[in-house]
GROMACS .gro file of C-alpha atoms in nm:
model
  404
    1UNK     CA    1   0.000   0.000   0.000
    2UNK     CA    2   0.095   0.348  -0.099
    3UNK     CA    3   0.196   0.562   0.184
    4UNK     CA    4   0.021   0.920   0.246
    5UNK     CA    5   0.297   1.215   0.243
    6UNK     CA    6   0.211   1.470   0.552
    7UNK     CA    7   0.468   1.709   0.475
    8UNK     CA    8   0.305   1.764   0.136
    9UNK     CA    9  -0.055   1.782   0.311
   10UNK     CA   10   0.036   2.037   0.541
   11UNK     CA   11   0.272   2.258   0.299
   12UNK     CA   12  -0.112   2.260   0.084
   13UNK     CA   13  -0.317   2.304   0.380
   14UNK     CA   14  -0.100   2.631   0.492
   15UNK     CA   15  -0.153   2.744   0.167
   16UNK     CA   16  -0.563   2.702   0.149
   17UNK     CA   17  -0.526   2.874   0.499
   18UNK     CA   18  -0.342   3.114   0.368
   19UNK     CA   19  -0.563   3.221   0.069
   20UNK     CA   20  -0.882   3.227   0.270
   21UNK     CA   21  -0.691   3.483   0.514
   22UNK     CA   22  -0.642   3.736   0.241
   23UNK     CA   23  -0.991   3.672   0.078
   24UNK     CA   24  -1.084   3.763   0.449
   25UNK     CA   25  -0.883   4.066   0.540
   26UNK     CA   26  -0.958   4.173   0.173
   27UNK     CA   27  -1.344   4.146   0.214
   28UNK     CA   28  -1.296   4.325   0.552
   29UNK     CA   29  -1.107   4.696   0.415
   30UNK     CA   30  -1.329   4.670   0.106
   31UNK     CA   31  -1.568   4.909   0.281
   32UNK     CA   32  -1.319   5.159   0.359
   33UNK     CA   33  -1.186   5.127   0.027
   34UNK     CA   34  -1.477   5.311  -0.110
   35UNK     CA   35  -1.434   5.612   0.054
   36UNK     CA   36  -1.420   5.868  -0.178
   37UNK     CA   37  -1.103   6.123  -0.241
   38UNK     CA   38  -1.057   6.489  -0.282
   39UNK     CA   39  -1.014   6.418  -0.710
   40UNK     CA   40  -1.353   6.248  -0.685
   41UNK     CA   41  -1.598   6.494  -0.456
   42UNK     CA   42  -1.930   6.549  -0.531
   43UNK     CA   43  -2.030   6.879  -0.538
   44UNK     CA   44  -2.352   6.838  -0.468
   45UNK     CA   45  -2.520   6.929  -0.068
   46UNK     CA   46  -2.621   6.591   0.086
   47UNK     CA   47  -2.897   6.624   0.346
   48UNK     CA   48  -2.962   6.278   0.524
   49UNK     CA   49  -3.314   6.226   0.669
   50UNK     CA   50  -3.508   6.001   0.896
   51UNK     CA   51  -3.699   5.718   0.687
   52UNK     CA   52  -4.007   5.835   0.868
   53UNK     CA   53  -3.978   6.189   0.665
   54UNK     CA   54  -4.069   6.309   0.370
   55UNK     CA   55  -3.795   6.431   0.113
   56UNK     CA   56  -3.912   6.745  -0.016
   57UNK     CA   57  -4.018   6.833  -0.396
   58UNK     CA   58  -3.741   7.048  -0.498
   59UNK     CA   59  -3.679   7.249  -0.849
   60UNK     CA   60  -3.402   7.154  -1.111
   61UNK     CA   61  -3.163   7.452  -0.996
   62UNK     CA   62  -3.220   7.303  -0.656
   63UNK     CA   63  -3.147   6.942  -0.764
   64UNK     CA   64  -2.825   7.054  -0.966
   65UNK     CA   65  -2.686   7.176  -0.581
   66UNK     CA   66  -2.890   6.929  -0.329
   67UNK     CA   67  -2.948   6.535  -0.255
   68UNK     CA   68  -3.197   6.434  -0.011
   69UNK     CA   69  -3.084   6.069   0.084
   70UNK     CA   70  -3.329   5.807   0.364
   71UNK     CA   71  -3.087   5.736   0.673
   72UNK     CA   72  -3.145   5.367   0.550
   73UNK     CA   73  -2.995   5.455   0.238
   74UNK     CA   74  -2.706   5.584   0.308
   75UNK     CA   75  -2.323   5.390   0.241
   76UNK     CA   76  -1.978   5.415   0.256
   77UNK     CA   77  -1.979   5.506  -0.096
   78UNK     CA   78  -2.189   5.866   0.032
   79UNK     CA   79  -1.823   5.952   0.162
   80UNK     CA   80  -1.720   6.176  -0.146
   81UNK     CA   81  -1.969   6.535  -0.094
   82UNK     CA   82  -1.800   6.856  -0.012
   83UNK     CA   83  -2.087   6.888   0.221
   84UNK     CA   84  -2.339   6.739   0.436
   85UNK     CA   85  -2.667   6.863   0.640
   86UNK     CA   86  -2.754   6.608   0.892
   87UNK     CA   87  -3.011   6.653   1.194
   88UNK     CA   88  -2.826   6.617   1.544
   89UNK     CA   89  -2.986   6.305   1.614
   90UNK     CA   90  -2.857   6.149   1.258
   91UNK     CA   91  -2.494   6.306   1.302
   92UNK     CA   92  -2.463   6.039   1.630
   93UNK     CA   93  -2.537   5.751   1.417
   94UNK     CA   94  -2.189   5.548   1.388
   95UNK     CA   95  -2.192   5.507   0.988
   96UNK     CA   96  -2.341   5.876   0.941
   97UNK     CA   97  -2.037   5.968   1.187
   98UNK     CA   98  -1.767   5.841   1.013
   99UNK     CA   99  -1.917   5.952   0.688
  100UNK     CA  100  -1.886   6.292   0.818
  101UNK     CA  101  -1.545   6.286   1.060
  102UNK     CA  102  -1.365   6.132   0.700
  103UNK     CA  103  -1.509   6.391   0.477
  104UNK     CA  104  -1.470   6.684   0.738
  105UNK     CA  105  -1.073   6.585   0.762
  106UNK     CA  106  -0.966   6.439   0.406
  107UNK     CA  107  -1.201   6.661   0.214
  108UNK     CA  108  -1.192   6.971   0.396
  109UNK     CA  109  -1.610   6.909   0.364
  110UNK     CA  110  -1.852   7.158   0.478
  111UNK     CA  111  -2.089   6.997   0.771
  112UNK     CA  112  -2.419   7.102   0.882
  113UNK     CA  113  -2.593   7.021   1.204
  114UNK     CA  114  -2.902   7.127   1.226
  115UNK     CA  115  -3.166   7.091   1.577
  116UNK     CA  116  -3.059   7.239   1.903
  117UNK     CA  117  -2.771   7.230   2.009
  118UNK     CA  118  -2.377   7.412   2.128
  119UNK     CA  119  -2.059   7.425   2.015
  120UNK     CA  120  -1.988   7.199   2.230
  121UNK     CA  121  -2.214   6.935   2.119
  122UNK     CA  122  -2.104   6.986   1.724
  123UNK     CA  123  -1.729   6.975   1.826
  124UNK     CA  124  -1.804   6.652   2.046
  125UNK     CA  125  -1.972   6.536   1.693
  126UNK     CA  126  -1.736   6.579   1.476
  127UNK     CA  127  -1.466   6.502   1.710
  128UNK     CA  128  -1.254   6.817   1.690
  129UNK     CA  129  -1.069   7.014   1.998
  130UNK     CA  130  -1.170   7.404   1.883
  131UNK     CA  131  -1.451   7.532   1.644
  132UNK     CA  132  -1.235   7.765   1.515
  133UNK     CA  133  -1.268   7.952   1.193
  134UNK     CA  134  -0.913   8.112   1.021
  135UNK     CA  135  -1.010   8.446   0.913
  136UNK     CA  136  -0.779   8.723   0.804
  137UNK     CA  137  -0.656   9.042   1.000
  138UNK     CA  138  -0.661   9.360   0.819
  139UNK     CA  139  -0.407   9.692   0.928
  140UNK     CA  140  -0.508  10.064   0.847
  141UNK     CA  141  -0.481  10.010   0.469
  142UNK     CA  142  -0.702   9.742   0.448
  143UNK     CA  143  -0.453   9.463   0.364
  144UNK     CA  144  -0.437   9.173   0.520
  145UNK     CA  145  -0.114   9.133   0.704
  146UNK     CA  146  -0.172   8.852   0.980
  147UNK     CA  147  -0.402   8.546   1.025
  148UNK     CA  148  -0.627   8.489   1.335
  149UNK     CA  149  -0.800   8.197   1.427
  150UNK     CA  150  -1.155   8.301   1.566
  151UNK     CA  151  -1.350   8.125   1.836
  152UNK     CA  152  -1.616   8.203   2.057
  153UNK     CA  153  -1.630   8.244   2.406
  154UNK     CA  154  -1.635   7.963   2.666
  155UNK     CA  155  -1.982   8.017   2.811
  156UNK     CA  156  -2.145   8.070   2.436
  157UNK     CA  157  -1.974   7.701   2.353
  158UNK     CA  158  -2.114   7.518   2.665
  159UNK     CA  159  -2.461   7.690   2.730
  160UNK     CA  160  -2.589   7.882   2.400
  161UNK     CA  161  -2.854   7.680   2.201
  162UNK     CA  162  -2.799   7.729   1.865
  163UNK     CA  163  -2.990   7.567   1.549
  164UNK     CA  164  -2.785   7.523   1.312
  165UNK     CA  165  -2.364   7.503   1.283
  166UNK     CA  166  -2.159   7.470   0.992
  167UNK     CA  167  -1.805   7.450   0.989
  168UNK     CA  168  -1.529   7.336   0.691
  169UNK     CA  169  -1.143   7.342   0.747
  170UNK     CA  170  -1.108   7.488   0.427
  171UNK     CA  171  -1.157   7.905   0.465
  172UNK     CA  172  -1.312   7.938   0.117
  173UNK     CA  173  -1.621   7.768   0.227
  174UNK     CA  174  -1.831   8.018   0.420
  175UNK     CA  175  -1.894   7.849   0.809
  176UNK     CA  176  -2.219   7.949   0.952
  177UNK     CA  177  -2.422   7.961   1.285
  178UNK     CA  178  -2.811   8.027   1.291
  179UNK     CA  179  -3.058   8.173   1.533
  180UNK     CA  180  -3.350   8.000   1.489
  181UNK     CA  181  -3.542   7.883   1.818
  182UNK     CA  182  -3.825   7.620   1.773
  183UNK     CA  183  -3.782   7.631   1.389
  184UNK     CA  184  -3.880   7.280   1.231
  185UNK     CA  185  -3.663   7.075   1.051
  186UNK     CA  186  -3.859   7.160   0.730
  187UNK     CA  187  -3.754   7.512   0.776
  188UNK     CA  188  -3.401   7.460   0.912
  189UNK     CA  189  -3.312   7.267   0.601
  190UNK     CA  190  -3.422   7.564   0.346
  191UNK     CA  191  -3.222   7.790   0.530
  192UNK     CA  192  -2.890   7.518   0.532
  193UNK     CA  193  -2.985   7.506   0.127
  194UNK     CA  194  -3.040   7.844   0.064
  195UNK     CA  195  -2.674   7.935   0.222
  196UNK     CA  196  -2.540   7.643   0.059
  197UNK     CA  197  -2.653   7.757  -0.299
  198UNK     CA  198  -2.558   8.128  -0.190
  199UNK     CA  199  -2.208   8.036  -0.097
  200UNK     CA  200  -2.112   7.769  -0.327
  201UNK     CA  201  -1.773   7.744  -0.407
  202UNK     CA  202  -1.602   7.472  -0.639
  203UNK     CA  203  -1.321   7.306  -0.478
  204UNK     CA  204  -1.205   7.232  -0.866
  205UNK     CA  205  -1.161   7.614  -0.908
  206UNK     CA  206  -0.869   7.817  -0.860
  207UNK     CA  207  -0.943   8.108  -0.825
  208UNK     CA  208  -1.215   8.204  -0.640
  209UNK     CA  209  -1.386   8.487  -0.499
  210UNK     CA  210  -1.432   8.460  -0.104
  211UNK     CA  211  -1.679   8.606   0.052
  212UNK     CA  212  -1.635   8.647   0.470
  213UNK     CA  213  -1.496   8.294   0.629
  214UNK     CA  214  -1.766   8.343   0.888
  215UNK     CA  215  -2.147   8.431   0.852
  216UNK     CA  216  -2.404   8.503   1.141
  217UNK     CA  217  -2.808   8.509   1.065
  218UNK     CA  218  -3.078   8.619   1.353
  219UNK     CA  219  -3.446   8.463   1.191
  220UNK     CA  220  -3.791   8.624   1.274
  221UNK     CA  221  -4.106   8.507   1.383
  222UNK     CA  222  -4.464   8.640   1.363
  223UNK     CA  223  -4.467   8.764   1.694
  224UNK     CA  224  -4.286   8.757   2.020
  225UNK     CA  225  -4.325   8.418   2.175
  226UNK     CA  226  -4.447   8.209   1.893
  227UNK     CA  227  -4.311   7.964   1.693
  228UNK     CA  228  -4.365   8.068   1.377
  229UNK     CA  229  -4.037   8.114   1.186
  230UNK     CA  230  -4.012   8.354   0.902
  231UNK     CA  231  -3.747   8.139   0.749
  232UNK     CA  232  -3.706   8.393   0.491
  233UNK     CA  233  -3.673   8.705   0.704
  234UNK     CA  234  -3.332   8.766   0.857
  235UNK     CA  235  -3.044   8.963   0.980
  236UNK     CA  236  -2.725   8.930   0.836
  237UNK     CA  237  -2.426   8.985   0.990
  238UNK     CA  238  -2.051   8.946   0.932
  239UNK     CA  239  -1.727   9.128   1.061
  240UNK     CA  240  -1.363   9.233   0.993
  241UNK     CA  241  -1.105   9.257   1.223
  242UNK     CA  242  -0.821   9.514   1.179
  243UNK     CA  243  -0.476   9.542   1.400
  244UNK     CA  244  -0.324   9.865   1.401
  245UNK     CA  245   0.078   9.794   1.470
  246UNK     CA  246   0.235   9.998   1.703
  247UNK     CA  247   0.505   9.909   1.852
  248UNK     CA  248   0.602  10.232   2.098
  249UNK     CA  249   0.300  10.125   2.295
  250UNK     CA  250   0.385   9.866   2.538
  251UNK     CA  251   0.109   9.630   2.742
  252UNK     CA  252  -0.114   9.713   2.493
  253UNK     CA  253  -0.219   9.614   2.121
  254UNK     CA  254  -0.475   9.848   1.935
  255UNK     CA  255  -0.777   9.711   1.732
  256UNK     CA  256  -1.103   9.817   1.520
  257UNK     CA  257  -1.384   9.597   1.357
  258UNK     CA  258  -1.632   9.623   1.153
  259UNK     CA  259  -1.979   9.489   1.161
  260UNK     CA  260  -2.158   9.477   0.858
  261UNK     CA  261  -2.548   9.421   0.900
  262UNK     CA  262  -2.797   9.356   0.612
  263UNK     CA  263  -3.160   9.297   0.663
  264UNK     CA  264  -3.260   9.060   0.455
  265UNK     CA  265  -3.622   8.938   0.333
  266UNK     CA  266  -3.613   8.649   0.056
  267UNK     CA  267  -3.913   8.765  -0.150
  268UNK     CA  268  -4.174   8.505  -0.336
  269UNK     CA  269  -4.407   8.634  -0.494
  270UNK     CA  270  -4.577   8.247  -0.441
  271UNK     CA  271  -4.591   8.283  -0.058
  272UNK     CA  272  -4.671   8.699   0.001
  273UNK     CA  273  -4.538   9.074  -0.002
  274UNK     CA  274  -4.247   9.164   0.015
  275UNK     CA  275  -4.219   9.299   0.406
  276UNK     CA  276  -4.009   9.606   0.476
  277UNK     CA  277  -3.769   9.620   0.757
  278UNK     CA  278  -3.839   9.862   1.011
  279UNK     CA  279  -3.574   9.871   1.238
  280UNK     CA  280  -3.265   9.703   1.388
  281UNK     CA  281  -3.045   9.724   1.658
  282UNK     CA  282  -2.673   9.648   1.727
  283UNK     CA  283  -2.444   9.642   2.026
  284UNK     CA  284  -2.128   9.582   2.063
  285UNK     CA  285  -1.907   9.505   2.448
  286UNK     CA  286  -1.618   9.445   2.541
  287UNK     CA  287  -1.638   9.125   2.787
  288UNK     CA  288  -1.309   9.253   3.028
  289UNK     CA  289  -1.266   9.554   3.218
  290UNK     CA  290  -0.892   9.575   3.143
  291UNK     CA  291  -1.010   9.657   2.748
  292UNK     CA  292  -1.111  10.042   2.605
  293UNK     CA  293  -1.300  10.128   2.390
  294UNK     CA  294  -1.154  10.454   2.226
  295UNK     CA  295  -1.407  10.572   1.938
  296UNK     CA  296  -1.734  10.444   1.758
  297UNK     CA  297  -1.925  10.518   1.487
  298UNK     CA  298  -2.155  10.612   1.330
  299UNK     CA  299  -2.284  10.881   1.563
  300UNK     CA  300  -2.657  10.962   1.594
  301UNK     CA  301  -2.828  11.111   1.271
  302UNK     CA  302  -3.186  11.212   1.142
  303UNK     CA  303  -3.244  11.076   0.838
  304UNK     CA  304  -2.912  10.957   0.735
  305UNK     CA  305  -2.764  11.027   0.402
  306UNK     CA  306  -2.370  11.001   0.356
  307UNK     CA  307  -2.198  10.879   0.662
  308UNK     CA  308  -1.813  10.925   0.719
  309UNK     CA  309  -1.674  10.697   0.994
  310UNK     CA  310  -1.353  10.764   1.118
  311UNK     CA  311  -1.174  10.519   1.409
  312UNK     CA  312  -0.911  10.634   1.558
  313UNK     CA  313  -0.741  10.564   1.908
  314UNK     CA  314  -0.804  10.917   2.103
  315UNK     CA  315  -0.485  11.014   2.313
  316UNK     CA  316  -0.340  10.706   2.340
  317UNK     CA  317  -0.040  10.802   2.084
  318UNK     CA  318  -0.164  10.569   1.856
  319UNK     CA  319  -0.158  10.742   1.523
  320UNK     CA  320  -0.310  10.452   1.273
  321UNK     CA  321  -0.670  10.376   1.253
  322UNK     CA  322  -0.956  10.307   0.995
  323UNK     CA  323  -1.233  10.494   0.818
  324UNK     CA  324  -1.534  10.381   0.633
  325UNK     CA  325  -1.838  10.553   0.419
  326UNK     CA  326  -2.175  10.440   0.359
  327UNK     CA  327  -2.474  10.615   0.199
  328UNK     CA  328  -2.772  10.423   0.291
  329UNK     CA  329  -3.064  10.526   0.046
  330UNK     CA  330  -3.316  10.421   0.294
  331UNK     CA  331  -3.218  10.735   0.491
  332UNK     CA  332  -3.285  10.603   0.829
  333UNK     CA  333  -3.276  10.735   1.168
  334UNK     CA  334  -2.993  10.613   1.319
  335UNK     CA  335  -2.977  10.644   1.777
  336UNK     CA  336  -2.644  10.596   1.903
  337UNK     CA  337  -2.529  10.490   2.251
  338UNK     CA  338  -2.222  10.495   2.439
  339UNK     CA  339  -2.184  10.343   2.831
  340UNK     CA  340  -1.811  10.425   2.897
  341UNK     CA  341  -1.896  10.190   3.268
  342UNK     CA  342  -1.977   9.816   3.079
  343UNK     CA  343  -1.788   9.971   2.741
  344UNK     CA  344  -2.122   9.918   2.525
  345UNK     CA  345  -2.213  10.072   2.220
  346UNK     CA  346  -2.559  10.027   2.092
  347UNK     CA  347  -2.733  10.153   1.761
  348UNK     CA  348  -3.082  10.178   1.673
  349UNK     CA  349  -3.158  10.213   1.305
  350UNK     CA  350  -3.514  10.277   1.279
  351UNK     CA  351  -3.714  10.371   0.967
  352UNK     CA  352  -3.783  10.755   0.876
  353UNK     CA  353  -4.090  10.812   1.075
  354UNK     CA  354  -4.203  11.037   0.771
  355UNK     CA  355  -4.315  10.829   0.435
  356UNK     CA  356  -3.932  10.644   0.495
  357UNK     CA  357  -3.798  10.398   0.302
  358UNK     CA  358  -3.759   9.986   0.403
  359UNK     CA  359  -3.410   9.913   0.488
  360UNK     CA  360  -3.453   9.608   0.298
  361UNK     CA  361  -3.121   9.514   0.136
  362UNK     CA  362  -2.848   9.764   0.198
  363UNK     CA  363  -2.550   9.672   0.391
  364UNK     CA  364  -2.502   9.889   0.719
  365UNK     CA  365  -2.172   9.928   0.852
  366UNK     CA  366  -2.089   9.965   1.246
  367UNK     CA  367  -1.709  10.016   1.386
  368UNK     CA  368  -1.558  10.071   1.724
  369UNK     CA  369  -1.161  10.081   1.822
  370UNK     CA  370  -1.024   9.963   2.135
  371UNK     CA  371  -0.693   9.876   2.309
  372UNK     CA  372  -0.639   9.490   2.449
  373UNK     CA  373  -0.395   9.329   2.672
  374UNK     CA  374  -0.258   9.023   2.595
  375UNK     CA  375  -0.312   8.844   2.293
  376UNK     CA  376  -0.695   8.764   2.296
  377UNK     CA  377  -0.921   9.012   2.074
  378UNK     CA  378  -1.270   8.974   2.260
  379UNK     CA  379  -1.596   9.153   2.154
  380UNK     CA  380  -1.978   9.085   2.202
  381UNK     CA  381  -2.179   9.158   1.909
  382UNK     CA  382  -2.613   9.166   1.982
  383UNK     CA  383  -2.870   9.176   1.726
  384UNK     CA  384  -3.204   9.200   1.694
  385UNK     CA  385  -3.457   9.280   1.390
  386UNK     CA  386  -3.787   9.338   1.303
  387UNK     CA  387  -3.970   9.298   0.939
  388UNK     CA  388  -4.303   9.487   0.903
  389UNK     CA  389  -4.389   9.642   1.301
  390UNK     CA  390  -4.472   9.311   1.357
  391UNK     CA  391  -4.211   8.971   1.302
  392UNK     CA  392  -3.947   9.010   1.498
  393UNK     CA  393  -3.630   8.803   1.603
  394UNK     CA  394  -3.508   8.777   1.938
  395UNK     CA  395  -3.205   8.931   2.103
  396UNK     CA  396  -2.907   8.720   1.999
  397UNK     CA  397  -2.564   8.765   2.141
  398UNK     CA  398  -2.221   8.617   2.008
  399UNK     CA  399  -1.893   8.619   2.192
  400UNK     CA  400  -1.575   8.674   1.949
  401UNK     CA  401  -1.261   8.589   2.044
  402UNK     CA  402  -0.955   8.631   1.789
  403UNK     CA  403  -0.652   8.491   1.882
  404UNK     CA  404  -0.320   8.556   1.681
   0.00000   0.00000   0.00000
């Protein structure tokens, strides 16, 4: 009888082992082989939902920017978007997560979260130490000359409810927070697509025009107390920081901003009139009593025409600072306010109480200079708005901190 050779057996049983190992490792990184890379993104907005929603009918200009994709169908292969809207809820589920954390790091992908929530809670999200945005410093002539990273203060982080944040790595997409309280998610979404499509910039493209790294909205509602959004009534708000150098100063570096406002009312002619702004008001503080605030503008005026805004630094010895002029055709009323003992400047722009125009639309400047110790730029900037004498927002404050 023919004896059996082991050795050969087990040299051919290593290497059946041996081929279902790889067949298994391979079948286990095919997933993450899908994810997509920056040559590849889709440009398109994708908005994740619950299955128990509705996706909403949307228009082909809306459908060239936006996907709505079911929770359920949602894969690895969804990894490739430069940017994502995703309820708070959604954003904790584990493949949604990683969907997001891969896109946010390797694609420099804008993300959305919309429902209540902080800073805190997004950053905890996304798994990131800051929400910072990089924004650009400007000196006296209106270059830009340094690079700040801006954050927001501790307390606004931790405790202030917020109902939608967006943030990207990359600077050329526009990050966002929104005021909203007790909006639905119906109405939360058109606002995330209507900034989306507002802002859109193509990765692909060179060279791009940038609008402000950072944008601010405060939304109305019919009346105090209710929660009916105007999702299409807003305040608009961005700012630009500016460092005057001076270096015969000591203890001490000098800075202005400026806070540009628009009131804002997205008309269809489908859903009603166009509603006028009546007023809005503005305040800025600075948070520590070691700051001072120098000079402000604009100054009071009855029926506003050409402004000239000049911010300078007083008696300090400081000789730079920064001007600005704005001719607002609404020709408001403009009530200015200045507490030297919480350093507080607050503006009321109200329209002319004579046949005056809406202040629909026009862009309304607001600047202040101050002197800071240590290297922490820190100002409070309040809104509030009000469409029509009767939809109004609430009072909404944000704490900006620059550091550079």
């Amino acid at each position: 009888m023919k004896q059996l050779n082991f050795p050969k057996l087990q040299h051919l049983l290593y290497v059946v082992v041996g081929i279902l190992l790889v067949i298994s490792i391979i079948t286990c990184i095919a997933p993450l082989q899908t994810f997509a890379d920056a040559s590849t993104s889709d440009l398109k907005l994708l908005v994740i939902i619950d299955d128990s929603a509705e996706k909403p009918l949307m228009n082909d200009a809306e459908s060239d920017m936006v996907e709505f994709k079911y929770l359920s169908e949602v894969s690895s292969k969804d990894s490739g978007h430069i940017a994502y809207a995703v309820s708070k809820t959604i954003a904790n589920n584990s493949e949604v997560n990683s969907i997001m954390k891969y896109a946010f790091n390797n694609l420099d992908s804008r993300i959305y979260i919309y429902g209540d929530l902080t800073i805190s809670e997004f950053k905890e999200i996304l798994g990131i130490d800051t929400y910072s945005v990089q924004t650009d410093i400007y000196d006296e002539n209106g270059i830009t000359g340094e690079k700040a990273n801006m954050t927001f203060g501790e307390e606004q982080e931790q405790n202030k409810i917020e109902q939608i944040i967006c943030l990207s790595k990359n600077p050329k997409y526009q990050s966002l927070i929104v005021s909203a309280p007790n909006a639905d998610f119906l109405s939360l979404e058109s606002i995330i697509i209507k900034h989306y499509s507002d802002t859109f910039v193509n990765p692909m493209l060179y060279a791009t025009l940038v609008k402000n790294a950072f944008n601010y909205r405060n939304y109305t509602y019919f009346s105090p107390g209710t929660d009916y959004i105007m999702n299409n009534c807003y305040l608009n708000m961005d700012y630009y920081l500016y460092k005057i150098e001076e270096e015969n100063v000591a203890d001490y570096d000098y800075f202005a901003i400026r806070v540009n406002v628009n009131p804002i009312h997205d008309y269809r002619p489908a859903v009603g009139s166009n509603l006028p702004c009546t007023s809005f008001q503005v305040k800025l503080n600075l948070p520590y009593s070691s700051d001072q605030i120098y000079e402000y503008g604009p100054y009071s005026s009855n029926k506003a025409n050409n402004i000239n805004v000049s911010l300078g630094f007083g008696s300090s010895g400081v000789s730079g600072g920064i001007g600005f002029t704005f001719s607002p055709g609404s020709g408001p009323t403009v009530n200015a306010n200045y507490n030297s003992a919480n350093r507080t400047i607050a503006w009321e722009v109200k329209q002319y109480w004579f046949f005056g125009s809406r202040l629909n639309d026009a862009i309304y400047p607001f600047g202040a200079s101050w002197a800071s110790s240590g290297r922490l730029a820190a100002i409070n900037i309040s809104t509030f708005v009000e469409f029509d004498k009767a939809y109004r927002s609430n009072w909404n404050e944000i704490q900006v901190r620059y550091s550079y």
